[in-house]
XYZ file of C-alpha atoms in Angstrom:
302
model
C 0.279 0.134 0.111
C 2.764 2.425 0.908
C 3.867 2.155 -2.470
C 1.359 2.392 -4.438
C 0.772 5.457 -2.664
C 4.443 6.556 -2.935
C 4.244 6.047 -7.105
C 0.661 7.722 -6.938
C 1.704 10.685 -5.754
C 4.686 10.687 -7.986
C 2.707 10.389 -10.067
C 0.638 13.944 -9.021
C 3.787 15.478 -8.881
C 4.784 14.616 -12.443
C 1.708 16.380 -13.760
C 2.635 19.144 -11.666
C 5.126 19.402 -13.161
C 4.484 19.922 -16.292
C 1.443 22.213 -15.219
C 3.850 24.993 -14.305
C 3.988 25.623 -18.189
C 0.186 25.270 -18.741
C 0.411 27.917 -15.802
C 2.750 30.756 -17.136
C 0.760 29.698 -20.301
C -2.056 30.617 -19.969
C -1.314 33.837 -17.448
C -0.702 35.293 -21.511
C -4.379 35.456 -21.739
C -6.260 35.508 -18.921
C -6.084 36.897 -15.008
C -5.365 33.987 -12.529
C -9.005 34.336 -11.333
C -10.137 34.052 -14.398
C -7.039 30.936 -15.431
C -8.457 29.483 -11.433
C -12.024 29.826 -12.582
C -12.256 28.901 -15.723
C -9.465 25.309 -14.628
C -11.272 24.557 -11.549
C -15.161 23.776 -13.573
C -13.513 21.454 -16.366
C -11.634 19.565 -13.354
C -14.446 18.836 -11.588
C -16.921 18.188 -15.151
C -14.530 15.841 -15.939
C -14.763 14.121 -12.447
C -18.874 14.017 -12.268
C -18.617 11.012 -14.933
C -16.213 9.191 -13.574
C -18.017 9.637 -10.147
C -21.476 8.560 -11.624
C -19.666 5.095 -12.433
C -18.469 5.003 -9.502
C -21.158 5.150 -7.891
C -23.510 3.082 -9.813
C -20.653 0.181 -9.720
C -20.045 0.689 -5.563
C -20.077 -1.606 -3.402
C -23.085 0.167 -1.855
C -24.310 0.826 1.802
C -27.947 -0.933 2.167
C -26.590 -1.660 5.757
C -25.522 1.207 6.970
C -28.092 3.023 8.732
C -29.618 6.515 8.241
C -27.987 8.167 10.748
C -25.109 7.069 9.743
C -25.679 8.080 5.845
C -26.543 10.854 6.972
C -22.967 11.525 9.229
C -21.631 10.657 5.656
C -22.852 12.757 3.622
C -22.516 15.640 6.355
C -18.419 14.947 6.187
C -18.448 14.416 2.268
C -19.751 17.916 2.251
C -17.459 19.508 4.646
C -14.619 17.939 3.709
C -14.886 18.895 -0.151
C -15.467 22.706 0.913
C -12.424 22.874 4.070
C -10.703 21.201 0.500
C -11.701 24.006 -2.257
C -11.862 27.057 -0.206
C -7.656 25.761 0.749
C -7.068 24.845 -2.458
C -8.597 28.057 -4.163
C -6.277 30.804 -2.224
C -3.491 27.977 -2.315
C -3.879 28.433 -6.403
C -4.876 32.047 -6.462
C -1.489 33.593 -4.861
C 0.177 30.866 -6.893
C -1.455 32.140 -9.785
C -0.572 36.161 -9.297
C 2.945 35.228 -7.682
C 3.447 33.754 -10.855
C 3.016 37.553 -12.609
C 6.031 38.932 -10.205
C 7.905 36.324 -9.888
C 9.414 34.208 -12.013
C 9.114 29.572 -12.886
C 12.484 28.805 -11.333
C 11.282 30.711 -7.505
C 7.931 29.645 -8.162
C 8.721 25.895 -8.278
C 11.421 26.089 -5.466
C 9.071 28.096 -3.054
C 6.002 26.661 -3.558
C 8.040 23.990 -2.939
C 8.189 25.259 0.506
C 5.738 23.359 2.568
C 7.420 20.585 2.671
C 9.114 22.564 5.917
C 5.874 24.032 6.632
C 3.894 21.136 7.298
C 6.263 19.326 9.803
C 6.336 22.113 11.343
C 2.736 22.355 12.317
C 2.119 18.629 12.921
C 4.984 18.898 15.508
C 3.891 22.969 16.872
C -0.069 21.884 16.581
C -0.653 18.222 15.974
C 2.298 16.671 18.536
C 3.872 14.960 15.338
C 6.865 14.025 15.218
C 9.193 13.072 12.036
C 12.167 10.550 12.638
C 15.833 11.732 11.745
C 14.709 10.278 8.483
C 12.166 12.734 7.084
C 14.342 15.703 8.918
C 17.684 14.114 6.843
C 15.205 14.037 3.791
C 13.476 17.733 4.268
C 16.808 18.881 4.162
C 18.634 17.675 1.495
C 15.250 17.844 -0.775
C 15.611 21.814 0.415
C 19.059 21.777 -0.372
C 17.971 20.510 -3.681
C 16.004 23.046 -5.192
C 17.801 25.876 -4.170
C 20.650 24.177 -6.910
C 17.227 23.372 -9.286
C 15.183 25.999 -9.137
C 18.036 29.347 -8.558
C 20.552 30.720 -10.797
C 21.033 33.724 -9.697
C 20.306 33.237 -6.129
C 17.745 34.016 -3.995
C 16.400 37.757 -4.459
C 12.413 38.204 -2.604
C 10.433 40.407 -3.949
C 6.437 41.580 -3.661
C 5.612 37.461 -5.967
C 7.948 35.430 -4.220
C 6.208 36.970 -1.089
C 2.703 35.780 -2.517
C 4.448 32.788 -2.988
C 5.650 32.484 0.130
C 1.790 32.504 1.655
C 0.700 30.245 -0.869
C 3.432 27.539 0.387
C 0.867 28.254 2.796
C -2.118 27.830 2.244
C -0.871 24.222 0.607
C 0.621 22.971 3.333
C -2.699 23.586 5.048
C -5.277 22.270 1.851
C -2.180 18.666 2.457
C -3.739 18.625 5.911
C -6.921 18.981 5.379
C -6.489 15.591 2.754
C -4.576 14.325 5.377
C -7.829 14.877 7.611
C -10.706 13.791 5.130
C -9.576 10.345 2.923
C -9.254 8.284 5.343
C -12.828 9.734 6.513
C -14.977 9.928 3.347
C -14.192 9.265 -0.939
C -11.633 11.136 -2.291
C -13.143 11.833 -5.391
C -16.068 12.810 -5.113
C -14.291 15.235 -2.262
C -12.742 15.890 -4.797
C -15.202 16.941 -6.958
C -17.089 18.955 -4.565
C -13.305 21.075 -3.887
C -13.528 21.868 -7.319
C -16.737 22.810 -7.944
C -16.099 25.048 -4.368
C -13.010 26.310 -5.929
C -14.434 28.101 -9.546
C -17.962 29.129 -7.392
C -14.979 31.312 -5.018
C -13.112 32.016 -8.498
C -16.182 32.922 -10.588
C -17.041 35.577 -7.848
C -14.132 37.535 -7.542
C -13.058 36.775 -11.781
C -16.812 38.546 -12.447
C -15.966 41.391 -9.691
C -11.679 42.207 -10.351
C -11.549 41.262 -14.240
C -13.340 41.880 -17.920
C -13.225 37.718 -18.469
C -14.177 37.401 -22.089
C -15.129 34.324 -24.167
C -12.101 34.615 -27.065
C -9.430 35.404 -24.541
C -10.491 32.037 -22.357
C -10.464 30.228 -25.804
C -7.507 31.671 -26.997
C -6.009 29.825 -24.055
C -8.252 26.637 -24.232
C -4.679 24.267 -24.331
C -3.335 25.276 -21.139
C -6.607 26.032 -19.331
C -7.522 22.097 -20.822
C -4.573 20.763 -19.226
C -4.569 22.410 -16.347
C -8.196 21.550 -15.560
C -8.128 18.210 -16.621
C -4.887 16.973 -16.105
C -3.532 19.524 -13.556
C -7.231 19.737 -11.266
C -8.816 16.746 -12.054
C -6.111 13.871 -12.335
C -3.464 15.358 -10.247
C -5.545 16.529 -7.165
C -7.740 13.079 -7.422
C -4.787 11.266 -7.481
C -3.269 13.861 -4.274
C -6.646 12.578 -2.249
C -6.109 8.623 -3.041
C -1.937 8.952 -2.588
C -2.211 10.487 0.372
C -4.793 7.894 2.726
C -3.028 6.098 5.287
C 0.378 8.280 4.402
C 2.235 10.761 6.503
C 1.407 14.114 5.027
C 5.514 14.612 5.437
C 6.918 11.629 3.189
C 3.442 13.015 1.262
C 4.967 16.549 0.896
C 8.779 15.320 0.294
C 7.315 13.530 -2.646
C 5.001 16.016 -4.374
C 7.587 18.051 -4.147
C 9.490 16.465 -7.603
C 7.228 18.549 -8.875
C 9.940 20.928 -8.691
C 12.227 18.331 -11.124
C 9.535 17.831 -13.332
C 8.689 21.037 -13.779
C 12.690 21.565 -15.306
C 11.861 18.270 -17.513
C 8.879 20.195 -18.793
C 11.171 22.929 -19.523
C 13.522 21.106 -20.726
C 11.328 18.654 -23.339
C 9.072 21.027 -24.055
C 10.659 24.353 -24.164
C 14.319 23.043 -25.081
C 15.742 24.226 -22.317
C 19.084 23.054 -20.867
C 19.587 21.456 -18.476
C 23.201 23.007 -16.759
C 24.533 20.375 -13.976
C 23.900 22.507 -11.546
C 20.321 21.539 -12.347
C 20.719 17.891 -13.165
C 22.632 18.138 -9.506
C 19.639 19.846 -7.962
C 17.894 16.508 -9.226
C 20.041 14.117 -7.949
C 19.759 15.689 -4.266
C 15.430 16.187 -4.085
C 15.399 12.176 -5.894
C 18.262 11.010 -3.027
C 15.538 12.932 -0.183
C 12.291 10.809 -0.827
C 14.728 8.160 -0.183
C 15.885 8.695 1.903
C 12.949 9.945 4.078
C 11.430 6.348 3.505
C 13.479 4.574 4.856
C 13.044 2.721 8.363
C 14.467 4.823 11.055
C 14.946 2.089 13.391
C 15.369 4.452 16.308
C 11.792 5.511 16.263
C 10.277 1.537 15.595
C 12.721 0.770 18.769
C 10.263 4.331 20.643
C 7.174 3.182 19.150
C 7.518 -0.946 20.816
């Protein structure tokens, strides 16, 4: 199960890594709220037939009492709304940040959730990480620095917004960690997209001047971000996180930084330097290190 979930999260990181290109290109045509509304709406629509098929072919819940069914629906709705609000805030700040910073910096700063998740867990929930996980986090931060930042770390308004984005993505990861074992992941993902689309849609009408022509001009990046990055990626995240340590899950998903550089090389012809290759190696080593069994923690548990 752990290996399967790790592979699912790695696939999620791959989809998200290629999405950085789509997000950057899409912002040439539409504003951040319009892009977020469009991708979220597509993500929710894509999942509707999946939810219908799974519901039809599922095992059923005939043995559940009306009270149990009511509680299950309530948990599903609350989980979907909480995930949708957190996702909307995180995605929006990432989109706005991309207007003022580079894709490389955005990838690095967004992936700082690998530091924030274990810190929130430690400070608010008293959930400790093993020494190997902390070592993997430190190694991953160094790897992301070599991978994403070729001109040093200077801070501007876009970088600060993206740091806020990293905090919000950390909250999204922890919300999923709480709700994914308690409800249907695909249904919750579908709800989160429609909640995200509703919030972004209101903001779009208030603060932007969306037009059908501009949306159609950006249909390729919007379709990728909606159907794959949102519809498939965030659903796979919910499924893959089930039963996983959220800190380890965030480390695996931070591989999107590596994938984004590879995507730039494959799709945009951007050559990978020795520095970037070294960063990729460190990131991969961090993922392996974080998943090794820690004998000290095992002895303490026993």
